Amino acid sequence: MAFKLAIMGAMPEEIEPLLKRLGEYKTTQYAKNTYYEATYSGIDLVIAYSKIGKVFSTLTATTMIEKFGATKLLFSGVAGAVNPELKVGDLIAASSLSQHDLDITAFGHPYGYVPEGQQFVPTDKDLLLLAHEVAREMELPLKEGIIATGDQFVCTVERKDWIAETFDADALEMEGGSVAVVCDALDIPFFILRAISDAADMDASFSFDEFMVSSAQQSAQFVLKMVEKLGR
Ligand code: ADE
């Protein structure tokens, strides 16, 4: 199978910095979404933003793999900080991901778990190593940790603290956990990078509006460096 790299975001602002750097690309409309194909650093790419949430991100990740032939996937975007060490603009790469809103605890299962699934889906070790190499070269701190995903913009300390305690999570967002399930099921190595836009507290929506674009750019720039290294 030919090597093809998917780069995915959830919102337009998360992939626009990538498209700007590419210059030329081919666009395809499919399943009410736009997919961009290009070559960068000698690597064939397919790029798209899914729209927000687990359902749309599942559809997009699956489409990138099954229709566009992606053999590896990198996700770039923003997240709310759970770990107080993480500040706006800081980068976190997921070591594993869980769905914080998946709940069949009524049947004695842990949060984030359903039979035949995994409570935590680990990301690809080699892509994590590559990311740490890039971080060293860019002289940027890169945290590695657990990311919790749910169909919910978290903006209360109560919910954030519950997610911190239940999943030992460092950051939270709305797509990584579903992308992880898709890639794991289809045996596609994947990597989820997020730059912090807010602290998932009562000020989260204001912080998000103020910093989303700059944090999305931080994340996209980092991912492009990873692509350049993969191309070497
Ligand atoms: N993505 C960025 N900030 C977020 C938050 N507070 N909740 C969910 N997803 C986010």
Coordinates of C-alpha atoms and ligand atoms in Angstrom, one line a residue:
M1 CA 0.0 0.0 0.0
A2 CA 1.4 3.4 -1.0
F3 CA 2.2 5.8 1.9
K4 CA -0.4 8.5 2.2
L5 CA -0.7 10.8 5.2
A6 CA -4.0 12.2 6.4
I7 CA -3.9 15.5 8.3
M8 CA -7.1 16.3 10.0
G9 CA -8.6 19.1 12.1
A10 CA -12.1 19.7 13.4
M11 CA -12.6 23.4 12.4
P12 CA -11.5 25.4 9.3
E13 CA -9.1 27.4 11.4
E14 CA -7.3 24.2 12.3
I15 CA -6.4 23.3 8.7
E16 CA -6.2 26.7 7.1
P17 CA -2.5 27.2 8.1
L18 CA -1.7 23.9 6.4
L19 CA -3.5 24.7 3.2
K20 CA -1.8 28.1 3.0
R21 CA 1.6 26.5 3.2
L22 CA 0.8 24.0 0.5
G23 CA -0.3 26.5 -2.1
E24 CA -1.7 24.1 -4.6
Y25 CA -4.1 21.3 -3.9
K26 CA -6.9 19.3 -5.5
T27 CA -10.3 19.5 -3.8
T28 CA -12.9 16.7 -3.8
Q29 CA -16.4 17.0 -2.3
Y30 CA -17.6 13.9 -0.5
A31 CA -20.2 13.2 2.1
K32 CA -21.0 16.9 2.6
N33 CA -17.3 17.7 3.2
T34 CA -14.3 18.9 1.3
Y35 CA -11.1 16.9 1.0
Y36 CA -7.8 18.5 -0.1
E37 CA -5.0 16.4 -1.7
A38 CA -1.5 17.7 -2.2
T39 CA 2.1 16.7 -2.1
Y40 CA 4.4 18.2 0.5
S41 CA 8.0 17.3 1.2
G42 CA 7.5 14.4 -1.2
I43 CA 4.6 13.0 0.8
D44 CA 1.1 12.5 -0.6
L45 CA -1.4 14.2 1.8
V46 CA -5.1 14.3 2.3
I47 CA -6.3 17.1 4.5
A48 CA -9.8 17.9 5.9
Y49 CA -11.6 19.4 8.8
S50 CA -14.4 17.3 10.0
K51 CA -16.7 19.7 11.8
I52 CA -16.9 19.5 15.6
G53 CA -17.7 16.4 17.6
K54 CA -17.2 12.6 17.7
V55 CA -19.7 11.8 14.9
F56 CA -18.3 14.1 12.3
S57 CA -14.7 13.3 13.2
T58 CA -15.5 9.5 12.9
L59 CA -16.9 10.1 9.4
T60 CA -14.0 12.1 8.3
A61 CA -11.3 9.8 9.7
T62 CA -13.0 6.8 8.1
T63 CA -13.3 8.6 4.8
M64 CA -9.7 9.6 4.7
I65 CA -8.6 6.0 5.3
E66 CA -11.2 4.1 3.3
K67 CA -11.9 6.4 0.3
F68 CA -8.6 8.4 0.1
G69 CA -6.3 5.6 1.1
A70 CA -4.6 7.3 4.1
T71 CA -2.1 5.0 5.8
K72 CA -1.1 7.2 8.7
L73 CA -3.1 10.0 10.4
L74 CA -2.1 13.2 12.2
F75 CA -4.7 15.3 14.0
S76 CA -4.0 19.0 14.6
G77 CA -6.1 21.3 16.7
V78 CA -6.9 23.0 20.0
A79 CA -8.0 21.7 23.4
G80 CA -9.0 22.8 26.9
A81 CA -6.4 22.3 29.6
V82 CA -7.2 20.0 32.5
N83 CA -3.6 19.7 33.9
P84 CA -3.0 23.1 35.5
E85 CA 0.6 23.1 34.2
L86 CA -0.8 23.5 30.7
K87 CA -1.3 27.2 29.7
V88 CA -2.8 28.8 26.5
G89 CA -0.6 28.0 23.5
D90 CA 1.1 25.0 25.1
L91 CA 1.3 21.8 23.1
I92 CA 0.1 18.4 24.2
A93 CA 0.4 15.1 22.3
A94 CA -2.0 12.4 23.3
S95 CA -0.4 9.2 24.7
S96 CA -3.9 7.7 24.8
L97 CA -7.5 8.9 24.5
S98 CA -10.7 8.1 26.2
Q99 CA -14.4 9.2 25.7
H100 CA -15.5 11.0 28.9
D101 CA -19.2 11.0 27.9
L102 CA -19.4 7.3 27.2
D103 CA -21.3 5.9 30.2
I104 CA -22.6 2.4 30.8
T105 CA -21.5 2.4 34.4
A106 CA -25.1 1.2 35.2
F107 CA -23.8 -2.2 34.1
G108 CA -20.7 -2.1 36.3
H109 CA -18.3 -0.9 33.6
P110 CA -15.9 2.0 34.0
Y111 CA -16.6 5.3 32.4
G112 CA -15.3 5.5 28.8
Y113 CA -15.6 1.7 28.3
V114 CA -18.0 -0.5 26.3
P115 CA -17.6 -4.3 25.9
E116 CA -15.0 -5.1 23.1
G117 CA -13.7 -1.5 23.2
Q118 CA -10.9 0.0 25.2
Q119 CA -11.2 2.6 27.9
F120 CA -8.0 4.2 26.7
V121 CA -6.8 3.9 23.1
P122 CA -3.0 4.4 22.8
T123 CA -1.5 6.5 20.0
D124 CA 1.4 5.3 17.8
K125 CA 4.8 5.2 19.7
D126 CA 6.9 6.0 16.6
L127 CA 4.9 9.2 15.9
L128 CA 5.2 10.2 19.5
L129 CA 9.0 9.8 19.3
L130 CA 9.1 11.8 16.1
A131 CA 7.1 14.6 17.8
H132 CA 9.6 14.7 20.7
E133 CA 12.4 15.0 18.2
V134 CA 10.6 17.9 16.4
A135 CA 9.9 19.6 19.8
R136 CA 13.6 19.4 20.6
E137 CA 14.6 20.9 17.3
M138 CA 11.9 23.7 17.5
E139 CA 12.9 24.2 21.2
L140 CA 9.3 24.0 22.2
P141 CA 8.1 22.1 25.3
L142 CA 5.8 19.2 24.3
K143 CA 3.7 17.5 27.0
E144 CA 2.6 14.0 26.5
G145 CA -0.5 12.8 28.3
I146 CA -4.1 11.5 28.4
I147 CA -6.7 13.4 26.3
A148 CA -10.4 13.0 27.2
T149 CA -12.9 13.5 24.4
G150 CA -16.7 14.2 24.6
D151 CA -19.5 15.8 22.7
Q152 CA -19.5 18.7 25.1
F153 CA -17.6 22.1 25.3
V154 CA -16.5 21.9 28.9
C155 CA -16.8 25.2 30.7
T156 CA -17.2 24.4 34.4
V157 CA -14.6 23.5 37.0
E158 CA -16.9 20.7 38.3
R159 CA -17.0 18.9 35.0
K160 CA -13.3 19.5 34.4
D161 CA -12.3 18.2 37.8
W162 CA -14.5 15.1 37.3
I163 CA -12.8 14.4 34.0
A164 CA -9.4 14.9 35.7
E165 CA -10.2 12.5 38.5
T166 CA -12.0 9.9 36.4
F167 CA -9.6 9.7 33.5
D168 CA -6.4 11.2 34.9
A169 CA -6.6 13.4 31.8
D170 CA -4.3 16.3 31.0
A171 CA -6.5 18.0 28.3
L172 CA -9.9 17.6 26.8
E173 CA -11.5 18.2 23.4
M174 CA -14.3 16.8 21.2
E175 CA -12.8 14.6 18.4
G176 CA -9.6 12.8 19.4
G177 CA -11.2 9.8 21.1
S178 CA -13.4 9.0 18.2
V179 CA -10.5 9.3 15.7
A180 CA -8.5 7.0 17.9
V181 CA -11.2 4.3 17.8
V182 CA -11.4 4.5 14.0
C183 CA -7.6 4.4 13.5
D184 CA -7.2 1.6 16.0
A185 CA -9.9 -0.5 14.4
L186 CA -8.5 0.0 10.9
D187 CA -4.9 -0.5 12.0
I188 CA -3.7 3.0 11.0
P189 CA -0.9 4.6 13.1
F190 CA -2.2 7.9 14.4
F191 CA -1.1 11.0 16.4
I192 CA -3.2 13.6 18.1
L193 CA -1.7 17.0 18.8
R194 CA -3.5 19.9 20.5
A195 CA -2.5 23.4 21.5
I196 CA -4.3 24.8 24.5
S197 CA -7.0 27.5 23.8
D198 CA -8.6 27.6 27.3
A199 CA -8.8 26.1 30.7
A200 CA -12.2 24.4 30.4
D201 CA -13.5 26.6 33.2
M202 CA -16.1 29.4 33.4
D203 CA -14.0 31.7 31.2
A204 CA -13.5 28.9 28.6
S205 CA -15.7 30.3 25.8
F206 CA -14.1 33.8 26.0
S207 CA -10.6 32.3 26.1
F208 CA -11.4 29.9 23.2
D209 CA -12.7 32.9 21.0
E210 CA -9.6 34.9 21.8
F211 CA -6.9 32.2 21.4
M212 CA -8.4 29.5 19.1
V213 CA -6.8 30.9 15.9
S214 CA -3.3 31.4 17.3
S215 CA -3.3 28.0 19.1
A216 CA -4.5 26.3 16.0
Q217 CA -1.6 27.8 14.1
Q218 CA 0.8 26.6 16.8
S219 CA -0.4 23.1 16.4
A220 CA -0.5 23.2 12.6
Q221 CA 3.1 24.5 12.4
F222 CA 4.3 21.7 14.6
V223 CA 2.5 19.1 12.5
L224 CA 4.0 20.5 9.3
K225 CA 7.5 20.0 10.8
M226 CA 6.5 16.4 11.5
V227 CA 5.5 16.0 7.9
E228 CA 8.8 17.4 6.7
K229 CA 10.7 14.9 8.9
L230 CA 8.5 12.0 7.7
G231 CA 9.4 13.1 4.1
R232 CA 13.1 12.8 4.7
Ligands
ADE1 N1 -11.6 22.4 22.7 C1 -11.0 23.5 23.1 N2 -11.5 23.8 24.4 C2 -12.4 23.0 24.7 C3 -13.3 22.8 25.8 N3 -13.2 23.7 26.8 N4 -14.1 21.8 25.8 C4 -14.2 20.9 24.8 N5 -13.4 21.0 23.7 C5 -12.5 22.0 23.6

